[in-house]
Coordinates of C-alpha atoms and ligand atoms in Angstrom, one line a residue:
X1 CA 14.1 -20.5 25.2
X2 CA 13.1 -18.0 22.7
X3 CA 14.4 -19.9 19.5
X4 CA 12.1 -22.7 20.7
X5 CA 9.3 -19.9 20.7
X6 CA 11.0 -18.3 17.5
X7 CA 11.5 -21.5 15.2
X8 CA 8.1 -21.9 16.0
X9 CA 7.0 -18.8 14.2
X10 CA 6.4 -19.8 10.2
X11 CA 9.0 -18.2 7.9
X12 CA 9.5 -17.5 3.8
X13 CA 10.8 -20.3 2.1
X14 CA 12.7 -18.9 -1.1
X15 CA 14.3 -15.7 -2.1
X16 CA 11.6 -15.2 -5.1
X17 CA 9.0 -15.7 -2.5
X18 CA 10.6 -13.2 -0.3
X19 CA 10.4 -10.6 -3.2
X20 CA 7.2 -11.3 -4.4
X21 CA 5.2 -11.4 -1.1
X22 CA 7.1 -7.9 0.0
X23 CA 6.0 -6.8 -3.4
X24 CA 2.7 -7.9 -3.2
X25 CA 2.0 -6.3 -0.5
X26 CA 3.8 -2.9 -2.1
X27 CA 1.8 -3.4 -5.4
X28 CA -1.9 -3.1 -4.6
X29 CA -5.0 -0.3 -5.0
X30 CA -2.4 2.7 -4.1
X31 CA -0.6 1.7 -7.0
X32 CA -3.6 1.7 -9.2
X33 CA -6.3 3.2 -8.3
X34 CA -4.8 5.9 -5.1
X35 CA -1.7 6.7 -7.4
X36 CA -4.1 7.7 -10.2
X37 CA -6.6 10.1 -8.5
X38 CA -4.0 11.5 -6.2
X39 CA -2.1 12.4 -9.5
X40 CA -5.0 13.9 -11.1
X41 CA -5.5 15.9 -7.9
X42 CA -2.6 17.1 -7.3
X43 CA -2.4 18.5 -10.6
X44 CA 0.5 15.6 -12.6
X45 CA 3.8 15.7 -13.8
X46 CA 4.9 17.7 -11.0
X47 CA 3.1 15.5 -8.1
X48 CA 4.8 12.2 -10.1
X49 CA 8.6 13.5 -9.4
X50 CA 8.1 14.8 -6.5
X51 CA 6.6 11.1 -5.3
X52 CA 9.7 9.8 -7.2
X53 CA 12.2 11.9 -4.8
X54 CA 10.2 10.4 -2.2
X55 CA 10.3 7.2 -2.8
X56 CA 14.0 7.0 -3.8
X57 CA 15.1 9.4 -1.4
X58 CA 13.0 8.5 1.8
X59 CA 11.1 5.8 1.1
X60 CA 13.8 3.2 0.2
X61 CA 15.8 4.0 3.2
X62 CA 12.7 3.8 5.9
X63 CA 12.0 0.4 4.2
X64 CA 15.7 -0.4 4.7
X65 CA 15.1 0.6 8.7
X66 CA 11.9 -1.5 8.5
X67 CA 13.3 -4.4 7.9
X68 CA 16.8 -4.1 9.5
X69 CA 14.3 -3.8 13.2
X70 CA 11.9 -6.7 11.7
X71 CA 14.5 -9.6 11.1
X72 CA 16.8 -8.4 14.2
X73 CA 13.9 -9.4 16.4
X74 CA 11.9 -11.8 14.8
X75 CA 9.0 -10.8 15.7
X76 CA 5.2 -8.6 15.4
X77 CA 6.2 -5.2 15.2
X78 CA 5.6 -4.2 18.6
X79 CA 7.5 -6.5 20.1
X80 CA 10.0 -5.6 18.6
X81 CA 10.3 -1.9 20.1
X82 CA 10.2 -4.4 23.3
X83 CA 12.8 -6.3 22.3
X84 CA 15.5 -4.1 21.1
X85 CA 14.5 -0.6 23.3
X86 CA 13.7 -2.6 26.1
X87 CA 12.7 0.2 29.3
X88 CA 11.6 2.6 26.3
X89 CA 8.7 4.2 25.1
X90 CA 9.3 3.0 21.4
X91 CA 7.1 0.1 21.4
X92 CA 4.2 2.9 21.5
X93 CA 5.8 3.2 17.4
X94 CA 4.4 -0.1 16.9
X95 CA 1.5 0.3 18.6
X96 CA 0.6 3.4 16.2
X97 CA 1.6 1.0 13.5
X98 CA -1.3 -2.1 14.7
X99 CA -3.4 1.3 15.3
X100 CA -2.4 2.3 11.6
X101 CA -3.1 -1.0 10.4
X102 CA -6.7 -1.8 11.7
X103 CA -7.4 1.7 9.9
X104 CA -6.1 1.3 6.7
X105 CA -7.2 -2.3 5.9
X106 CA -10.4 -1.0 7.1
X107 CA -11.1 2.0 4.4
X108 CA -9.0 -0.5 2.1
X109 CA -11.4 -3.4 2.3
X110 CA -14.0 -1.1 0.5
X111 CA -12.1 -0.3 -2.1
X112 CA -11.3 -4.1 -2.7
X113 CA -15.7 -4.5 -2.9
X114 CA -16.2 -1.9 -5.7
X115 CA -13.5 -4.0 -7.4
X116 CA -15.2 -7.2 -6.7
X117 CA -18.8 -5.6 -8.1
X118 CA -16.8 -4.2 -11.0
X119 CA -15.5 -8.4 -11.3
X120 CA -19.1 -9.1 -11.1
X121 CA -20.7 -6.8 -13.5
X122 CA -17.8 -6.9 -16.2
X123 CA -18.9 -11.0 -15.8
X124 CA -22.6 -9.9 -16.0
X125 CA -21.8 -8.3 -19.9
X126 CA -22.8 -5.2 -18.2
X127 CA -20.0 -3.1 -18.8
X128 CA -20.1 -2.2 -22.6
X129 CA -21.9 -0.4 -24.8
X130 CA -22.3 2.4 -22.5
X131 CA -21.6 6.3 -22.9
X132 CA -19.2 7.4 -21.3
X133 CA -21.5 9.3 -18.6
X134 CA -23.2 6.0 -17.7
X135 CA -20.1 4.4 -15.8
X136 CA -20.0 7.8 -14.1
X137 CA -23.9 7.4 -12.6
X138 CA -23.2 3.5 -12.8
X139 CA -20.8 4.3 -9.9
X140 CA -22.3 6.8 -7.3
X141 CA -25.3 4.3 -7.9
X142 CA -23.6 1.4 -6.9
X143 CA -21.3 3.5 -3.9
X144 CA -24.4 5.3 -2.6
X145 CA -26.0 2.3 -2.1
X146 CA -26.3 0.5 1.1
X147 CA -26.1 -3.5 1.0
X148 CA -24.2 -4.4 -2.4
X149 CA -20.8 -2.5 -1.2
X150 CA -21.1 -4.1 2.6
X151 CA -21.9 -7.7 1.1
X152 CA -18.6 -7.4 -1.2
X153 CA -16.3 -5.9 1.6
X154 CA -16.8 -8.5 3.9
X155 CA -16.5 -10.8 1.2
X156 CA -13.2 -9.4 0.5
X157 CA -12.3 -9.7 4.3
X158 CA -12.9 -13.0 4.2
X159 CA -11.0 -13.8 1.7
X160 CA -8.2 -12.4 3.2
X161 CA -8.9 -13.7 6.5
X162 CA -8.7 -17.7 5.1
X163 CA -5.1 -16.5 3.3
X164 CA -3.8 -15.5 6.3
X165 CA -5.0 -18.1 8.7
X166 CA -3.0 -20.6 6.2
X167 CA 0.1 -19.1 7.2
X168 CA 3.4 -17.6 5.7
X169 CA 4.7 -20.1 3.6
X170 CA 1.0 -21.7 2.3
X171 CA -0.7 -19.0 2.3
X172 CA 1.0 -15.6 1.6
X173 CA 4.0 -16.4 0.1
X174 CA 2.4 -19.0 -2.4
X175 CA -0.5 -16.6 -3.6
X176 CA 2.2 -13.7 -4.4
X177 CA 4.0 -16.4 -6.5
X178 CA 1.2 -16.9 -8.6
X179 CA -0.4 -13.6 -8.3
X180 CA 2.1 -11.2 -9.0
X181 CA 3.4 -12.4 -12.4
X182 CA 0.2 -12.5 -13.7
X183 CA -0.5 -8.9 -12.7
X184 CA 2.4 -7.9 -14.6
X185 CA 1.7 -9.2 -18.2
X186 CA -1.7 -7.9 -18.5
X187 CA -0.3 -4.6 -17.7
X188 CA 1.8 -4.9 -20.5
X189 CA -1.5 -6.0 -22.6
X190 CA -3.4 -2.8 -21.7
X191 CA -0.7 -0.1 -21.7
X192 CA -0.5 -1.6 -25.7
X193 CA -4.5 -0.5 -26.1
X194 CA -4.4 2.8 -24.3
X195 CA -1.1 4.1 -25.7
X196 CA -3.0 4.1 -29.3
X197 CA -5.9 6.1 -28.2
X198 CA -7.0 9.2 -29.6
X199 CA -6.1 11.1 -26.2
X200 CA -3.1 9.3 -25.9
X201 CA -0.8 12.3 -26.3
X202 CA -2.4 14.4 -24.2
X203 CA -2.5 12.1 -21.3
X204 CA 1.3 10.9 -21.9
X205 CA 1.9 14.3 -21.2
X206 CA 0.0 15.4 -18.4
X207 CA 2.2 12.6 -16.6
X208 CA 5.8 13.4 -17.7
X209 CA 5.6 17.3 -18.4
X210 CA 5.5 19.2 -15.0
X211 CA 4.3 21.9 -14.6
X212 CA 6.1 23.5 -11.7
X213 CA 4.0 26.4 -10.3
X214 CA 1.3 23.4 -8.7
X215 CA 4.1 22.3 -5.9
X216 CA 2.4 23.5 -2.5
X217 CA 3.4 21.8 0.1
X218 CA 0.0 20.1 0.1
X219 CA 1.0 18.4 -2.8
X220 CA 4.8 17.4 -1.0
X221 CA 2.6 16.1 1.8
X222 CA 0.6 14.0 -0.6
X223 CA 3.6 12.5 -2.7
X224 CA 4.8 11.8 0.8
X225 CA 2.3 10.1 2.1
X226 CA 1.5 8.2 -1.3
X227 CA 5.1 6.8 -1.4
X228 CA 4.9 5.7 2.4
X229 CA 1.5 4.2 1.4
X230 CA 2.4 2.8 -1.9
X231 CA 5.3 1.1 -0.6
X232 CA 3.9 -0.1 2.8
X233 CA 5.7 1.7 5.1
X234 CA 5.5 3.8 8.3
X235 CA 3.0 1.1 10.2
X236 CA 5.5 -1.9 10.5
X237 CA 3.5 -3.7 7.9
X238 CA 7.3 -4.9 6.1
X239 CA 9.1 -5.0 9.3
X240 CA 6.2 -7.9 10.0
X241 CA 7.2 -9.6 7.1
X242 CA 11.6 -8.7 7.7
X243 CA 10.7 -11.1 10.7
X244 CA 10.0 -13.8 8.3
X245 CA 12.8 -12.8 6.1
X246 CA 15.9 -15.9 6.2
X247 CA 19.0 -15.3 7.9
X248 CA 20.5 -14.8 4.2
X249 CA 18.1 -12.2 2.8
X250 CA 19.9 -9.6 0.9
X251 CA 17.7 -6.9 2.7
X252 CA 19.5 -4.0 0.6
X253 CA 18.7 -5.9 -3.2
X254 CA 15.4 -6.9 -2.0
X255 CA 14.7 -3.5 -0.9
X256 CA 15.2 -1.9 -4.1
X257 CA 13.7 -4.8 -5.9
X258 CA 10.6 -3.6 -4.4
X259 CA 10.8 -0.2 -5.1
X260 CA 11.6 -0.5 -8.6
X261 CA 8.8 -3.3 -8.8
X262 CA 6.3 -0.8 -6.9
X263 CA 7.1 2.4 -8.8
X264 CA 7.2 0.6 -12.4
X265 CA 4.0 -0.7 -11.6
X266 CA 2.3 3.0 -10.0
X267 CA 3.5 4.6 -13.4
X268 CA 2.6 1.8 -16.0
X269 CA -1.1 2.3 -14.5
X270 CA -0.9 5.8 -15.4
X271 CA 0.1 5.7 -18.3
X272 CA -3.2 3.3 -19.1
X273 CA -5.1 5.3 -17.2
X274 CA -4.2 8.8 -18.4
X275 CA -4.5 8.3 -22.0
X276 CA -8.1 7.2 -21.5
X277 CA -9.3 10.2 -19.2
X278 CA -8.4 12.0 -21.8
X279 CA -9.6 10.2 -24.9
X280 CA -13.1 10.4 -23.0
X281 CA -13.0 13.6 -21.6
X282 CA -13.3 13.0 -17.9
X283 CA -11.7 15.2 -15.2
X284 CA -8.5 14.2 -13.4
X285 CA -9.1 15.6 -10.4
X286 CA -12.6 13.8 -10.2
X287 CA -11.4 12.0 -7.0
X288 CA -11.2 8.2 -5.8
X289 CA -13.9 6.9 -8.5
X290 CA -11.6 7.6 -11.3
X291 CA -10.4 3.9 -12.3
X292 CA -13.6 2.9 -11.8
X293 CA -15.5 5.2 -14.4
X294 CA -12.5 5.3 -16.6
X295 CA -11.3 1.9 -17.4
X296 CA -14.7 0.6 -18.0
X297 CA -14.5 3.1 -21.1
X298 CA -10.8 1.6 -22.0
X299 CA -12.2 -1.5 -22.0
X300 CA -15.4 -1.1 -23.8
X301 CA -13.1 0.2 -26.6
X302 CA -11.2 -3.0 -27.4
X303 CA -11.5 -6.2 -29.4
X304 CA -12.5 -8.8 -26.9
X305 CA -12.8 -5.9 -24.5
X306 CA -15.6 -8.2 -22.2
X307 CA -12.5 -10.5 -21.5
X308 CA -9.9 -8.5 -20.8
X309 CA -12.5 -6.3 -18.2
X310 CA -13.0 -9.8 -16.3
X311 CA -9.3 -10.7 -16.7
X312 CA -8.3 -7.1 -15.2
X313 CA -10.9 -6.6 -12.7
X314 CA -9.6 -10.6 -11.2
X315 CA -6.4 -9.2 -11.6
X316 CA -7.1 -6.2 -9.3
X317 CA -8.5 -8.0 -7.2
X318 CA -5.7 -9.9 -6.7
X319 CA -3.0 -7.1 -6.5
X320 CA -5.4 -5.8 -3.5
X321 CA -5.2 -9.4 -1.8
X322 CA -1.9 -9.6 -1.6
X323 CA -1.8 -5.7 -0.1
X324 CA -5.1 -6.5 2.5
X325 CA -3.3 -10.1 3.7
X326 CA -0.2 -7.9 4.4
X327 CA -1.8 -5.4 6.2
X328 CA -3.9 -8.1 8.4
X329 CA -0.7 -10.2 9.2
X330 CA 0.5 -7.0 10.7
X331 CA -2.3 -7.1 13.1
X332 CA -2.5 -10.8 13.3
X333 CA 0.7 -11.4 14.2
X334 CA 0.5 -8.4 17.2
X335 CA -2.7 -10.1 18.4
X336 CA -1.2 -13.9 18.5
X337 CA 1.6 -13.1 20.2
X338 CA 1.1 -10.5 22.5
X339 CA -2.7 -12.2 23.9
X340 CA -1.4 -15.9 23.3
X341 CA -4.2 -16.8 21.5
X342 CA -4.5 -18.7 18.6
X343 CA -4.0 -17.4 15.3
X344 CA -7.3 -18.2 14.4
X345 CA -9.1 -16.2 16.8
X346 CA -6.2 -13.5 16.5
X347 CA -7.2 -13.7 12.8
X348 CA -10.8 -13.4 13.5
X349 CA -10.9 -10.2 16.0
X350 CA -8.8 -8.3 12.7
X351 CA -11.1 -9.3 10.3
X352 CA -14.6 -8.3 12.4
X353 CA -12.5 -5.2 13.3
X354 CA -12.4 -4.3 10.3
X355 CA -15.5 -5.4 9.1
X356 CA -16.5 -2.4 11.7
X357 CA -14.5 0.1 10.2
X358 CA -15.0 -0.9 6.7
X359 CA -18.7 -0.2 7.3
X360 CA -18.7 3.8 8.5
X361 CA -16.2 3.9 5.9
X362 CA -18.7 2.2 3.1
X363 CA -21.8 3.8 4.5
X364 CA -19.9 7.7 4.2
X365 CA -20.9 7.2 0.6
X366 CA -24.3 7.3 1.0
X367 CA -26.4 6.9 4.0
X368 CA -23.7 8.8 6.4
X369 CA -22.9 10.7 3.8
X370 CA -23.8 14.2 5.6
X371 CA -21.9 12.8 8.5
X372 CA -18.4 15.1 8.2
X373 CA -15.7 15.9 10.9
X374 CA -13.2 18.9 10.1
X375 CA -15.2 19.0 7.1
X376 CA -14.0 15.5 5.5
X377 CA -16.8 12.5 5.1
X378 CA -15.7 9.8 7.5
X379 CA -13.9 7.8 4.3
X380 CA -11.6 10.4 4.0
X381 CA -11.3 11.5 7.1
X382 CA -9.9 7.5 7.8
X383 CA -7.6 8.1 5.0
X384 CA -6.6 11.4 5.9
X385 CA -5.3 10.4 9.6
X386 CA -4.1 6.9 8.7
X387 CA -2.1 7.3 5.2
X388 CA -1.2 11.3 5.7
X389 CA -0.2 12.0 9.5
X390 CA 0.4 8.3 10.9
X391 CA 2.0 7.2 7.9
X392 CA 4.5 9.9 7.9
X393 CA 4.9 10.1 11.9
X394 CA 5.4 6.5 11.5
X395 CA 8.8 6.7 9.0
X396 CA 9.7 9.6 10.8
X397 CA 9.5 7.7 13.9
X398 CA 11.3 4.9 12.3
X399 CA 14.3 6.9 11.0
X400 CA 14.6 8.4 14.0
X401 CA 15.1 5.4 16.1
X402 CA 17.2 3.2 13.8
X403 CA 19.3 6.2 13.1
X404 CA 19.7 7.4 16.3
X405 CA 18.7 5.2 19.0
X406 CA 19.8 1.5 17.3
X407 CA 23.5 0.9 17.7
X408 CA 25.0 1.3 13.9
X409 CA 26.7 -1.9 14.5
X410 CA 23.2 -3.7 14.5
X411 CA 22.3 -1.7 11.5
X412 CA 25.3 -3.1 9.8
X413 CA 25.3 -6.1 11.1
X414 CA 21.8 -6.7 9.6
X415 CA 22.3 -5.1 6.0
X416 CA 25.3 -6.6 5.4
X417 CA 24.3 -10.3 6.7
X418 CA 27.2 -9.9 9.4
X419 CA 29.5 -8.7 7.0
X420 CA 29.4 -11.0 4.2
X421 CA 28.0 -8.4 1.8
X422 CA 28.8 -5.0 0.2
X423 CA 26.5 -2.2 1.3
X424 CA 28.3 0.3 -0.7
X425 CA 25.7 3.3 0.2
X426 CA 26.1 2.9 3.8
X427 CA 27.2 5.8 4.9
X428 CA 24.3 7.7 2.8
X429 CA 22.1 5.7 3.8
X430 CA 22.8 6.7 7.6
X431 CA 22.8 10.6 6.6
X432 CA 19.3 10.0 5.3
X433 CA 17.9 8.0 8.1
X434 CA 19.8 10.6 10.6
X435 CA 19.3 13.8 9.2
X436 CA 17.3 13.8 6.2
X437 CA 13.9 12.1 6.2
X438 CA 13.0 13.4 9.7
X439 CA 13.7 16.7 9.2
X440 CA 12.0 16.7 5.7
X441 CA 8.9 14.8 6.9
X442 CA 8.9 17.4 10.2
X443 CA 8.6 20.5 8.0
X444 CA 6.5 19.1 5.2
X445 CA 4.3 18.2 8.2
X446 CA 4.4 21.3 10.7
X447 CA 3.5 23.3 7.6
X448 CA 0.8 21.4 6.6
X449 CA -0.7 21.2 9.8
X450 CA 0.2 25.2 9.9
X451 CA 2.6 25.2 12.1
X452 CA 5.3 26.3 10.2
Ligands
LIG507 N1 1.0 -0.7 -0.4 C1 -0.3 -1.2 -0.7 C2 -0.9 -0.5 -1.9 O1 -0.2 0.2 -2.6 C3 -1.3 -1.0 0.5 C4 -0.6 -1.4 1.8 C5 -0.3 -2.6 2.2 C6 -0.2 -0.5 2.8 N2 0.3 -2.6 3.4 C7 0.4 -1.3 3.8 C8 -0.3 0.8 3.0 C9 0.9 -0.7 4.9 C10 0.2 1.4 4.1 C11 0.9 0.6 5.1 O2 -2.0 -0.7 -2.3

């Protein structure tokens, strides 16, 4: 009975697609433009290795958990709390994780329209031959405004919505296999033109020199929840896709694929994006607009700089579409087959969802701007709750029950494709699911929340 219902669900097709869709949902804005601002806030070098420990260290392992409970039950990631704690209260984990979901795609989806008017104006000429200051009013302008940011949100929704009504194989795993190899050489292109800029030594080091006396445990929260973010995890989002993994993933290589991928990609933007804040003196620390007043100036700055502004606005674009179709399938997939509607309509109710939340989130720039609760606008405040306490409850949550609830035999079982592979690290991978990444997340939490 069920395989009827579960070979009817779609499924990846290849092993580079498997990779490439799980890494294009890891590679997206956080990389770019959250792992950038969040650096410059939390003051560099220091924030950088402590989000490497936490992506190595905890990160990895969670996405191990993730999709060891996706591709054991096949299915959205609520169900499958159902399926395999069946009497439980776990499936309220992925509930919190659809919750999660409608959140962060919401705020997201913004984000993805100032990158789409950025597209526009860079195709418009109208991004050279400015001072420096200019991108900076060019910005709160454009983000203060009302319509412009909706239009290209929805726009962006929409987009993603006709993606993922296509399906796994057609529509997410194909546009990863064009997308992401694409992102990855005009990286290469512009870490060339910002290396050889005046500030270039400067920035290079604000990156890779810590400076140890700026670790607060506000700034451990924020690596923490960057690396959850960064890499997708803590809302089910790859446990979705584990369920449309093949029997004969290699869940343990693709896993650190990923990581490397995602992390190689988070510091490559910074170093083209740190060179250039300080070539043109503008402050780290100036908050989410910083790729968007910064680049501009990189670009500006280089021979055939109106092309390679179009090429890498597309490009980001892109990176965020394969992040935004990830997060909606998570929803998607909840909606379609816990309502048995089609995925059409399931698709439908996400993406006006979102347009919903994408709007307060939009409008906190300007019009609601004076709007605050707990003294954070209502863009933040969405970030805040989805990326730094559901986020982290979420991994928590998911080490916890993989490590102590889910027989290890299953765990095994799954990472080792029923004992045809090595899993050499097994046994520390266990201690860290077990012991390690809850009680770290716990404290770095209760003292945040000042508790501790
Ligand atoms: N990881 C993506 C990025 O870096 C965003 C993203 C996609 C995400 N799916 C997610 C974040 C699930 C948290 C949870 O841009």
């Amino acid at each position: 009975m069920s395989g009827i219902k579960e070979s009817k669900r779609g499924g990846f097709g290849s092993k580079i697609g498997v990779v490439l869709a799980s890494a294009g949902s890891a590679v997206g804005l956080g990389n770019i433009w959250r792992f950038s601002y969040m650096t410059g806030q939390n003051g560099g070098a220091a924030f950088i290795l402590i989000y490497l420990c936490c992506v190595f260290l905890l990160g990895l392992p969670v996405m191990l958990s993730e999709f060891t409970i996706g591709r054991r039950a096949h299915s959205n990631t609520m169900r499958a709390y159902l399926k395999l704690a069946p009497g439980t209260k776990w499936f309220m984990l992925g509930g919190m994780g659809v919750l999660a979901g409608f959140l962060i795609l919401g705020y997201y989806s913004v984000v993805c329209g100032w990158t789409l008017e950025y597209l526009f104006q860079s195709v418009a000429g109208n991004m050279s031959g400015k001072e420096p200051e200019a991108f900076n009013s060019m910005f709160s302008a454009f983000t203060s405004s009302s319509f412009r940011p909706l239009m290209w949100m929805i726009l962006f929704l929409l987009l993603t919505h006709f993606i993922v009504v296509k399906g796994i194989k057609k529509g997410i795993e194909k546009s990863s296999m064009i997308l992401m190899p694409m992102l990855f050489i005009i990286m290469l292109v512009l870490i060339g033109r910002s290396v050889t800029l005046p500030g270039a030594r400067e920035g290079l080091s604000y990156l890779f020199n810590p400076d140890f006396s700026k670790i607060t445990s506000s700034v451990v929260l924020s690596a923490l929840g960057q690396a959850f973010f960064s890499l997708s995890l803590g809302m089910g989002c790859l446990c979705t896709y584990a369920s449309y993994f093949p029997d004969n993933t290699n869940m343990v290589k693709t896993g650190v694929e990923v990581t490397v991928l995602d992390t190689t990609v988070a510091i490559l933007s910074g170093v083209i994006i740190f060179p250039a804040v300080f070539t043109f003196g503008i402050d780290p620390s100036s908050g989410p607009e910083l790729v968007f007043v910064t680049l501009p100036n990189v670009f500006q700055n280089m021979i055939g700089g109106y092309l390679w502004s179009i090429l890498f606005y597309i490009l980001l674009t892109l990176a965020a579409l394969t992040s935004t179709i990830s997060m909606h399938e998570v929803v998607t997939a909840f909606m379609e087959e816990e309502t048995r509607i089609s995925r059409a309509k399931a698709a439908w109710i996400v993406t006006l969802g979102c347009m919903l939340i994408g709007t307060y989130c939009s409008l906190s720039f300007g019009l609601l701007g004076r709007v605050t609760v707990f003294g954070l606008d209502l863009f933040t405040l969405t970030d805040f709750i989805s990326s730094k306490v559901m986020l982290p409850l979420g991994g928590m949550f998911i080490s916890l029950f993989t490590g102590w609830y889910l027989d290890k035999k299953i765990l095994w079982d799954e990472l080792s494709n029923h004992n045809t592979l090595r899993f050499r690290l097994f046994k520390a991978y266990l201690f860290i699911i077990r012991y390690v990444a809850p009680v770290f997340i716990a404290c770095i939490f209760l003292k945040e929340i000042g508790v501790l």
